[in-house]
Short mmCIF file of N, CA and C in Angstrom, two decimals:
data_model
loop_
_atom_site.label_atom_id
_atom_site.label_comp_id
_atom_site.label_asym_id
_atom_site.label_seq_id
_atom_site.Cartn_x
_atom_site.Cartn_y
_atom_site.Cartn_z
N MET A 192 1.47 22.64 40.42
CA MET A 192 0.72 21.79 39.62
C MET A 192 0.60 20.42 40.46
N ASN A 193 -0.76 20.23 40.64
CA ASN A 193 -1.01 19.12 41.44
C ASN A 193 -1.26 17.77 40.43
N ASP A 194 -1.23 16.49 40.63
CA ASP A 194 -1.44 15.06 40.07
C ASP A 194 -2.57 15.28 38.76
N ILE A 195 -3.73 16.00 39.40
CA ILE A 195 -4.62 16.05 38.19
C ILE A 195 -4.47 16.91 37.21
N ASP A 196 -3.77 17.99 37.58
CA ASP A 196 -3.54 18.93 36.45
C ASP A 196 -2.55 18.36 35.57
N ALA A 197 -1.62 17.70 35.96
CA ALA A 197 -0.43 17.07 35.16
C ALA A 197 -1.03 16.01 34.15
N TRP A 198 -1.98 15.18 34.61
CA TRP A 198 -2.62 14.10 33.58
C TRP A 198 -3.55 14.85 32.73
N VAL A 199 -4.00 15.89 32.99
CA VAL A 199 -5.01 16.52 32.15
C VAL A 199 -3.87 17.14 31.07
N TRP A 200 -2.90 17.73 31.53
CA TRP A 200 -1.97 18.29 30.34
C TRP A 200 -1.38 17.43 29.53
N TRP A 201 -1.02 16.16 30.00
CA TRP A 201 -0.56 15.11 29.04
C TRP A 201 -1.84 14.63 28.10
N LEU A 202 -2.98 14.92 28.54
CA LEU A 202 -4.17 14.40 27.58
C LEU A 202 -4.29 15.51 26.52
N VAL A 203 -4.11 16.67 27.01
CA VAL A 203 -4.14 17.86 26.14
C VAL A 203 -2.86 17.70 24.93
N ALA A 204 -1.79 17.43 25.64
CA ALA A 204 -0.62 17.25 24.54
C ALA A 204 -1.15 15.89 23.58
N ALA A 205 -1.54 14.83 24.14
CA ALA A 205 -1.96 13.75 23.40
C ALA A 205 -2.87 14.50 22.14
N ALA A 206 -3.78 15.13 22.50
CA ALA A 206 -4.83 15.67 21.46
C ALA A 206 -4.20 16.61 20.71
N ALA A 207 -3.32 17.41 21.34
CA ALA A 207 -2.47 18.10 20.30
C ALA A 207 -1.71 17.65 19.22
N LEU A 208 -1.09 16.17 19.77
CA LEU A 208 -0.30 15.55 18.74
C LEU A 208 -1.14 14.82 17.77
N GLY A 209 -2.28 14.76 18.22
CA GLY A 209 -3.37 14.02 17.19
C GLY A 209 -3.65 14.97 16.07
N ILE A 210 -3.81 16.15 16.14
CA ILE A 210 -4.18 17.05 15.28
C ILE A 210 -3.25 16.89 13.83
N PRO A 211 -2.11 17.14 14.03
CA PRO A 211 -0.95 16.88 12.93
C PRO A 211 -1.16 15.60 12.44
N LEU A 212 -1.37 14.53 13.24
CA LEU A 212 -1.65 13.08 12.81
C LEU A 212 -2.57 13.12 11.62
N VAL A 213 -3.82 13.93 11.74
CA VAL A 213 -5.03 13.89 10.88
C VAL A 213 -4.45 14.70 9.79
N VAL A 214 -3.84 15.94 9.99
CA VAL A 214 -4.02 16.78 9.06
C VAL A 214 -2.46 16.49 8.16
N THR A 215 -1.35 15.62 8.42
CA THR A 215 -0.22 15.30 7.70
C THR A 215 -0.39 13.78 7.35
N ALA A 216 -1.09 12.93 8.10
CA ALA A 216 -1.05 11.68 7.97
C ALA A 216 0.38 11.04 8.27
N MET A 217 1.03 11.56 9.17
CA MET A 217 2.20 11.30 9.55
C MET A 217 1.98 10.14 10.93
N PRO A 218 2.10 9.03 10.85
CA PRO A 218 1.96 8.15 11.97
C PRO A 218 2.66 8.29 12.91
N GLU A 219 4.10 8.96 12.93
CA GLU A 219 4.67 9.26 14.19
C GLU A 219 4.06 10.36 14.99
N PHE A 220 3.22 11.09 14.68
CA PHE A 220 2.52 12.04 15.54
C PHE A 220 1.69 11.18 16.48
N GLY A 221 0.91 9.99 15.67
CA GLY A 221 -0.03 9.08 16.50
C GLY A 221 0.81 8.43 17.76
N MET A 222 2.07 8.04 17.38
CA MET A 222 2.84 7.48 18.24
C MET A 222 3.48 8.42 19.47
N LEU A 223 3.60 9.63 19.12
CA LEU A 223 3.92 10.48 20.22
C LEU A 223 2.52 10.64 21.10
N ALA A 224 1.38 10.72 20.42
CA ALA A 224 0.17 10.79 21.22
C ALA A 224 -0.05 9.74 22.04
N VAL A 225 0.11 8.50 21.68
CA VAL A 225 0.19 7.39 22.45
C VAL A 225 1.02 7.44 23.64
N GLY A 226 2.21 7.94 23.41
CA GLY A 226 3.23 8.23 24.52
C GLY A 226 2.78 9.21 25.63
N ALA A 227 2.20 10.20 25.09
CA ALA A 227 1.46 11.04 26.13
C ALA A 227 0.35 10.52 26.94
N VAL A 228 -0.30 9.80 26.15
CA VAL A 228 -1.48 8.92 27.01
C VAL A 228 -0.87 8.34 28.12
N ALA A 229 0.25 7.44 27.64
CA ALA A 229 0.91 6.60 28.75
C ALA A 229 1.48 7.56 29.75
N ALA A 230 1.94 8.69 29.47
CA ALA A 230 2.48 9.52 30.56
C ALA A 230 1.19 10.05 31.49
N ALA A 231 -0.03 10.12 30.91
CA ALA A 231 -0.92 10.81 31.56
C ALA A 231 -1.49 9.61 32.49
N VAL A 232 -1.12 8.20 31.96
CA VAL A 232 -1.55 6.99 32.99
C VAL A 232 -0.57 6.94 34.06
N ALA A 233 0.44 7.15 33.79
CA ALA A 233 1.76 7.43 34.83
C ALA A 233 1.46 8.44 36.17
N SER A 234 0.95 9.43 35.38
CA SER A 234 0.74 10.74 36.40
C SER A 234 -0.46 10.21 37.11
N GLY A 235 -1.45 9.97 36.52
CA GLY A 235 -2.50 9.36 37.34
C GLY A 235 -2.41 8.37 38.43
N PHE A 236 -1.35 7.43 38.24
CA PHE A 236 -0.95 6.51 39.13
C PHE A 236 0.09 7.65 40.32
N GLY A 237 0.39 8.59 40.23
CA GLY A 237 1.14 9.43 41.33
C GLY A 237 2.51 9.62 40.71
N ALA A 238 3.02 9.40 39.64
CA ALA A 238 4.42 9.29 39.36
C ALA A 238 4.80 10.92 39.19
N ASP A 239 6.13 11.03 39.43
CA ASP A 239 6.46 12.45 39.44
C ASP A 239 6.66 12.87 37.90
N LEU A 240 7.23 14.11 37.87
CA LEU A 240 7.25 14.85 36.57
C LEU A 240 8.40 13.77 35.63
N VAL A 241 9.51 13.59 36.41
CA VAL A 241 10.51 12.93 35.60
C VAL A 241 10.21 11.49 35.09
N VAL A 242 9.58 10.98 35.98
CA VAL A 242 9.12 9.59 35.61
C VAL A 242 7.98 9.56 34.42
N GLN A 243 7.24 10.63 34.44
CA GLN A 243 6.24 10.85 33.55
C GLN A 243 6.88 11.02 32.09
N VAL A 244 7.97 12.04 31.97
CA VAL A 244 8.57 12.29 30.97
C VAL A 244 9.40 11.24 30.39
N LEU A 245 9.84 10.33 31.37
CA LEU A 245 10.51 9.13 31.06
C LEU A 245 9.60 8.21 30.25
N VAL A 246 8.64 8.19 30.81
CA VAL A 246 7.41 7.06 30.09
C VAL A 246 6.98 7.55 28.62
N PHE A 247 6.78 8.92 28.52
CA PHE A 247 6.47 9.45 27.47
C PHE A 247 7.73 9.11 26.47
N VAL A 248 8.84 9.32 26.82
CA VAL A 248 9.98 9.17 25.81
C VAL A 248 10.06 7.64 25.43
N ILE A 249 10.20 6.87 26.55
CA ILE A 249 10.29 5.31 26.14
C ILE A 249 9.34 4.88 25.40
N VAL A 250 7.84 5.23 25.77
CA VAL A 250 7.04 4.63 25.03
C VAL A 250 6.67 5.18 23.45
N SER A 251 7.16 6.46 23.31
CA SER A 251 7.18 7.13 22.07
C SER A 251 8.25 6.33 21.05
N VAL A 252 9.53 6.42 21.80
CA VAL A 252 10.72 5.83 20.97
C VAL A 252 10.53 4.51 20.51
N ALA A 253 9.96 3.74 21.69
CA ALA A 253 9.70 2.20 21.44
C ALA A 253 8.65 1.90 20.18
N LEU A 254 7.36 2.94 20.30
CA LEU A 254 6.37 2.61 19.26
C LEU A 254 6.95 2.95 17.92
N ILE A 255 7.74 3.99 17.85
CA ILE A 255 8.49 4.43 16.56
C ILE A 255 9.59 3.35 15.96
N ALA A 256 10.19 2.99 16.88
CA ALA A 256 11.29 1.95 16.60
C ALA A 256 10.63 0.54 16.00
N VAL A 257 9.36 0.16 16.74
CA VAL A 257 8.89 -0.90 16.34
C VAL A 257 7.85 -0.85 15.03
N VAL A 258 7.05 0.06 15.24
CA VAL A 258 5.84 0.16 14.08
C VAL A 258 6.30 0.72 12.87
N ARG A 259 7.35 1.82 12.82
CA ARG A 259 7.88 2.30 11.44
C ARG A 259 8.41 0.88 10.42
N PRO A 260 9.23 0.21 11.15
CA PRO A 260 9.82 -0.83 10.06
C PRO A 260 8.70 -1.57 9.77
N VAL A 261 7.89 -2.12 10.54
CA VAL A 261 6.53 -2.90 10.06
C VAL A 261 5.84 -2.10 9.10
N ALA A 262 5.61 -0.89 9.39
CA ALA A 262 4.68 -0.11 8.34
C ALA A 262 5.40 -0.07 7.06
N ALA A 263 6.60 0.19 7.06
CA ALA A 263 7.65 0.64 5.75
C ALA A 263 7.62 -0.84 5.05
N ARG A 264 7.64 -2.13 5.50
CA ARG A 264 7.64 -3.24 5.16
C ARG A 264 6.26 -3.62 4.38
N HIS A 265 5.25 -3.19 5.14
CA HIS A 265 3.73 -3.47 4.48
C HIS A 265 3.64 -2.51 3.36
N ARG A 266 4.10 -1.45 3.44
CA ARG A 266 3.85 -0.07 2.36
C ARG A 266 4.61 -0.74 1.05
N SER A 267 5.64 -1.37 1.38
CA SER A 267 6.51 -1.84 -0.02
C SER A 267 6.25 -3.06 -0.63
N GLN A 268 5.33 -3.77 0.02
CA GLN A 268 4.69 -4.90 -0.47
C GLN A 268 3.83 -4.61 -1.73
N ARG A 269 3.80 -5.45 -2.88
CA ARG A 269 2.90 -5.20 -3.70
C ARG A 269 1.42 -5.67 -3.25
N PRO A 270 0.23 -5.31 -3.77
CA PRO A 270 -0.95 -5.87 -3.51
C PRO A 270 -1.18 -7.41 -3.92
N GLN A 271 -1.69 -8.21 -2.96
CA GLN A 271 -1.85 -9.46 -3.33
C GLN A 271 -2.77 -10.00 -4.74
N LEU A 272 -3.70 -8.82 -4.69
CA LEU A 272 -4.82 -8.96 -5.79
C LEU A 272 -4.57 -8.16 -6.89
N ALA A 273 -4.09 -8.62 -8.05
CA ALA A 273 -4.12 -7.86 -9.13
C ALA A 273 -5.38 -7.41 -9.78
N THR A 274 -5.53 -6.30 -10.28
CA THR A 274 -6.48 -5.61 -10.65
C THR A 274 -6.27 -4.76 -12.17
N GLY A 275 -7.33 -4.69 -12.93
CA GLY A 275 -7.17 -3.75 -14.18
C GLY A 275 -6.20 -4.48 -15.13
N VAL A 276 -5.58 -3.91 -15.61
CA VAL A 276 -4.68 -4.67 -16.52
C VAL A 276 -3.65 -5.48 -16.10
N ASP A 277 -3.24 -5.14 -15.01
CA ASP A 277 -2.12 -6.11 -14.20
C ASP A 277 -2.77 -7.45 -14.27
N ALA A 278 -4.16 -7.64 -13.89
CA ALA A 278 -4.65 -8.92 -13.98
C ALA A 278 -4.91 -9.61 -15.06
N LEU A 279 -4.68 -9.07 -16.36
CA LEU A 279 -4.84 -9.48 -17.46
C LEU A 279 -3.40 -10.18 -17.87
N LYS A 280 -2.47 -9.60 -17.69
CA LYS A 280 -1.21 -10.25 -17.67
C LYS A 280 -0.83 -11.59 -17.40
N GLY A 281 -0.57 -12.59 -18.24
CA GLY A 281 -0.31 -13.70 -18.10
C GLY A 281 -1.48 -14.55 -18.35
N ARG A 282 -2.47 -14.07 -18.49
CA ARG A 282 -3.77 -15.02 -18.88
C ARG A 282 -3.83 -15.45 -20.16
N GLN A 283 -4.51 -16.64 -20.53
CA GLN A 283 -4.73 -17.31 -21.64
C GLN A 283 -5.65 -16.58 -22.48
N ALA A 284 -5.63 -16.48 -23.80
CA ALA A 284 -6.53 -15.80 -24.71
C ALA A 284 -6.81 -16.80 -25.93
N VAL A 285 -7.95 -16.64 -26.69
CA VAL A 285 -8.03 -17.27 -27.99
C VAL A 285 -7.89 -16.31 -29.07
N VAL A 286 -7.48 -16.79 -30.22
CA VAL A 286 -7.12 -15.93 -31.20
C VAL A 286 -8.70 -15.95 -31.85
N VAL A 287 -9.13 -14.78 -32.29
CA VAL A 287 -10.54 -14.78 -33.04
C VAL A 287 -10.23 -14.19 -34.43
N GLU A 288 -9.20 -13.57 -34.70
CA GLU A 288 -8.92 -13.10 -36.02
C GLU A 288 -7.23 -13.12 -36.24
N ARG A 289 -6.65 -13.48 -37.36
CA ARG A 289 -5.30 -13.81 -37.43
C ARG A 289 -4.45 -12.52 -36.72
N VAL A 290 -3.74 -12.93 -35.85
CA VAL A 290 -2.70 -12.17 -35.25
C VAL A 290 -1.21 -12.16 -35.81
N ASP A 291 -0.49 -11.22 -36.15
CA ASP A 291 0.82 -11.12 -36.43
C ASP A 291 1.48 -10.02 -35.91
N GLY A 292 2.79 -10.02 -36.24
CA GLY A 292 3.75 -8.73 -35.35
C GLY A 292 3.40 -7.33 -36.24
N SER A 293 2.93 -7.51 -37.43
CA SER A 293 2.90 -6.03 -38.33
C SER A 293 1.68 -5.53 -38.04
N GLU A 294 0.51 -6.35 -38.77
CA GLU A 294 -0.68 -5.92 -38.67
C GLU A 294 -1.59 -5.95 -37.37
N GLY A 295 -1.14 -6.97 -36.80
CA GLY A 295 -1.98 -7.24 -35.41
C GLY A 295 -3.45 -8.12 -35.99
N GLY A 296 -4.24 -8.25 -34.87
CA GLY A 296 -5.50 -8.92 -35.17
C GLY A 296 -6.23 -8.93 -33.70
N ARG A 297 -7.27 -9.87 -33.76
CA ARG A 297 -8.01 -9.89 -32.46
C ARG A 297 -7.85 -11.29 -31.51
N ILE A 298 -8.03 -10.81 -30.33
CA ILE A 298 -8.06 -12.26 -29.48
C ILE A 298 -9.65 -11.89 -28.56
N LYS A 299 -9.88 -13.02 -28.03
CA LYS A 299 -10.84 -12.94 -27.01
C LYS A 299 -10.17 -13.25 -25.59
N LEU A 300 -10.18 -12.23 -24.86
CA LEU A 300 -9.37 -12.08 -23.45
C LEU A 300 -10.51 -11.94 -22.30
N ALA A 301 -10.67 -12.86 -21.38
CA ALA A 301 -11.35 -12.47 -20.42
C ALA A 301 -13.00 -11.99 -20.62
N GLY A 302 -13.41 -12.76 -21.74
CA GLY A 302 -14.56 -12.71 -21.97
C GLY A 302 -15.02 -11.53 -23.22
N GLU A 303 -13.72 -10.68 -23.53
CA GLU A 303 -13.86 -9.59 -24.11
C GLU A 303 -13.04 -9.67 -25.48
N ILE A 304 -13.21 -8.96 -26.54
CA ILE A 304 -12.56 -9.02 -27.84
C ILE A 304 -11.52 -7.87 -27.71
N TRP A 305 -10.20 -8.15 -27.91
CA TRP A 305 -9.22 -7.07 -27.64
C TRP A 305 -8.49 -6.96 -28.95
N SER A 306 -7.86 -6.12 -29.36
CA SER A 306 -6.91 -5.99 -30.41
C SER A 306 -5.67 -6.59 -29.86
N ALA A 307 -4.97 -7.27 -30.96
CA ALA A 307 -3.53 -8.01 -30.16
C ALA A 307 -2.55 -7.74 -31.52
N ARG A 308 -1.10 -7.92 -30.89
CA ARG A 308 -0.30 -8.08 -31.73
C ARG A 308 0.90 -8.99 -31.16
N ALA A 309 1.45 -9.51 -32.06
CA ALA A 309 2.37 -10.88 -31.58
C ALA A 309 3.66 -10.07 -30.98
N LEU A 310 4.15 -10.54 -30.22
CA LEU A 310 5.50 -10.21 -29.15
C LEU A 310 6.65 -10.57 -30.47
N ASP A 311 6.50 -11.65 -30.93
CA ASP A 311 7.43 -11.95 -31.91
C ASP A 311 6.96 -11.86 -33.36
N THR A 312 7.82 -10.64 -33.83
CA THR A 312 7.10 -10.08 -35.15
C THR A 312 6.95 -11.01 -36.25
N ALA A 313 7.95 -12.10 -36.27
CA ALA A 313 8.06 -13.11 -37.23
C ALA A 313 6.67 -14.20 -37.20
N ARG A 314 6.22 -14.33 -36.11
CA ARG A 314 5.29 -15.29 -35.77
C ARG A 314 3.83 -14.48 -36.03
N ALA A 315 3.11 -15.70 -36.54
CA ALA A 315 1.63 -15.40 -36.70
C ALA A 315 0.80 -16.26 -36.06
N TYR A 316 -0.38 -15.91 -35.50
CA TYR A 316 -1.28 -16.86 -34.88
C TYR A 316 -2.48 -16.88 -35.68
N GLU A 317 -3.03 -18.16 -35.75
CA GLU A 317 -4.22 -18.32 -36.59
C GLU A 317 -5.49 -18.46 -35.65
N ALA A 318 -6.75 -18.18 -36.11
CA ALA A 318 -7.89 -18.30 -35.45
C ALA A 318 -8.03 -19.49 -34.71
N GLY A 319 -8.51 -19.59 -33.44
CA GLY A 319 -8.62 -20.55 -32.72
C GLY A 319 -7.47 -20.97 -31.86
N GLU A 320 -6.24 -20.60 -32.14
CA GLU A 320 -5.10 -20.92 -31.35
C GLU A 320 -5.19 -20.13 -29.92
N GLU A 321 -4.81 -20.95 -29.00
CA GLU A 321 -4.61 -20.16 -27.61
C GLU A 321 -3.36 -19.75 -27.31
N VAL A 322 -3.22 -18.42 -26.93
CA VAL A 322 -2.14 -17.73 -26.62
C VAL A 322 -2.05 -17.14 -25.37
N ASP A 323 -0.83 -16.74 -24.98
CA ASP A 323 -0.71 -16.15 -23.54
C ASP A 323 -0.49 -14.66 -23.95
N VAL A 324 -0.89 -13.83 -22.77
CA VAL A 324 -0.86 -12.60 -22.77
C VAL A 324 0.46 -11.87 -22.10
N VAL A 325 1.41 -11.49 -22.66
CA VAL A 325 2.48 -10.94 -22.04
C VAL A 325 2.54 -9.54 -21.48
N ASP A 326 1.91 -8.83 -22.20
CA ASP A 326 1.79 -7.50 -21.71
C ASP A 326 0.63 -6.75 -22.43
N ILE A 327 0.13 -5.49 -21.85
CA ILE A 327 -0.83 -4.55 -22.45
C ILE A 327 -0.30 -3.40 -22.84
N ASP A 328 -0.47 -2.98 -24.16
CA ASP A 328 -0.01 -1.68 -24.60
C ASP A 328 -1.08 -0.87 -25.00
N GLY A 329 -1.64 -0.14 -24.06
CA GLY A 329 -2.79 0.76 -24.26
C GLY A 329 -4.05 -0.02 -24.34
N ALA A 330 -4.72 -0.34 -25.38
CA ALA A 330 -5.76 -1.13 -25.85
C ALA A 330 -5.39 -2.40 -26.52
N THR A 331 -4.14 -2.53 -26.51
CA THR A 331 -3.52 -3.90 -27.36
C THR A 331 -2.81 -4.83 -26.33
N ALA A 332 -3.40 -5.98 -26.81
CA ALA A 332 -2.64 -6.98 -25.97
C ALA A 332 -1.64 -7.59 -26.65
N ILE A 333 -0.36 -7.71 -26.20
CA ILE A 333 0.82 -8.38 -26.66
C ILE A 333 0.87 -9.62 -26.30
N ILE A 334 0.86 -10.76 -27.32
CA ILE A 334 0.70 -12.03 -27.02
C ILE A 334 1.89 -12.82 -27.55
N MET A 335 2.09 -14.13 -26.98
CA MET A 335 2.94 -15.03 -27.69
C MET A 335 2.68 -16.57 -27.57
#
């Protein structure tokens, strides 16, 4: 096997590792593919097979050791921008129709009229009062 054949085989290996990356969405296959490309480069510079394999292993392991923890940290973070119902929690609203804990009422929240009920069932809010939305239960805002 000559040098040209070796780097071609490493590129074939990189492409073969790219297929399960796309199919399974496991980034580890991409890191192994980059290791194979690095071994192809080493082969192109005339390195022998042992050095090529060492380059493949070192680059692949280094990428997995560095990239996986960073990716896991980013995956576990909550998005910075709250959307949907989460964006309404904590906002202020104005009572449009008397709200209490038992019968509920209506509030104006984010420019829309919402049904609402009081978090504290003993408390009632009169029309015109400003309230805070603490939760959304279905289509009903829970206020205090």
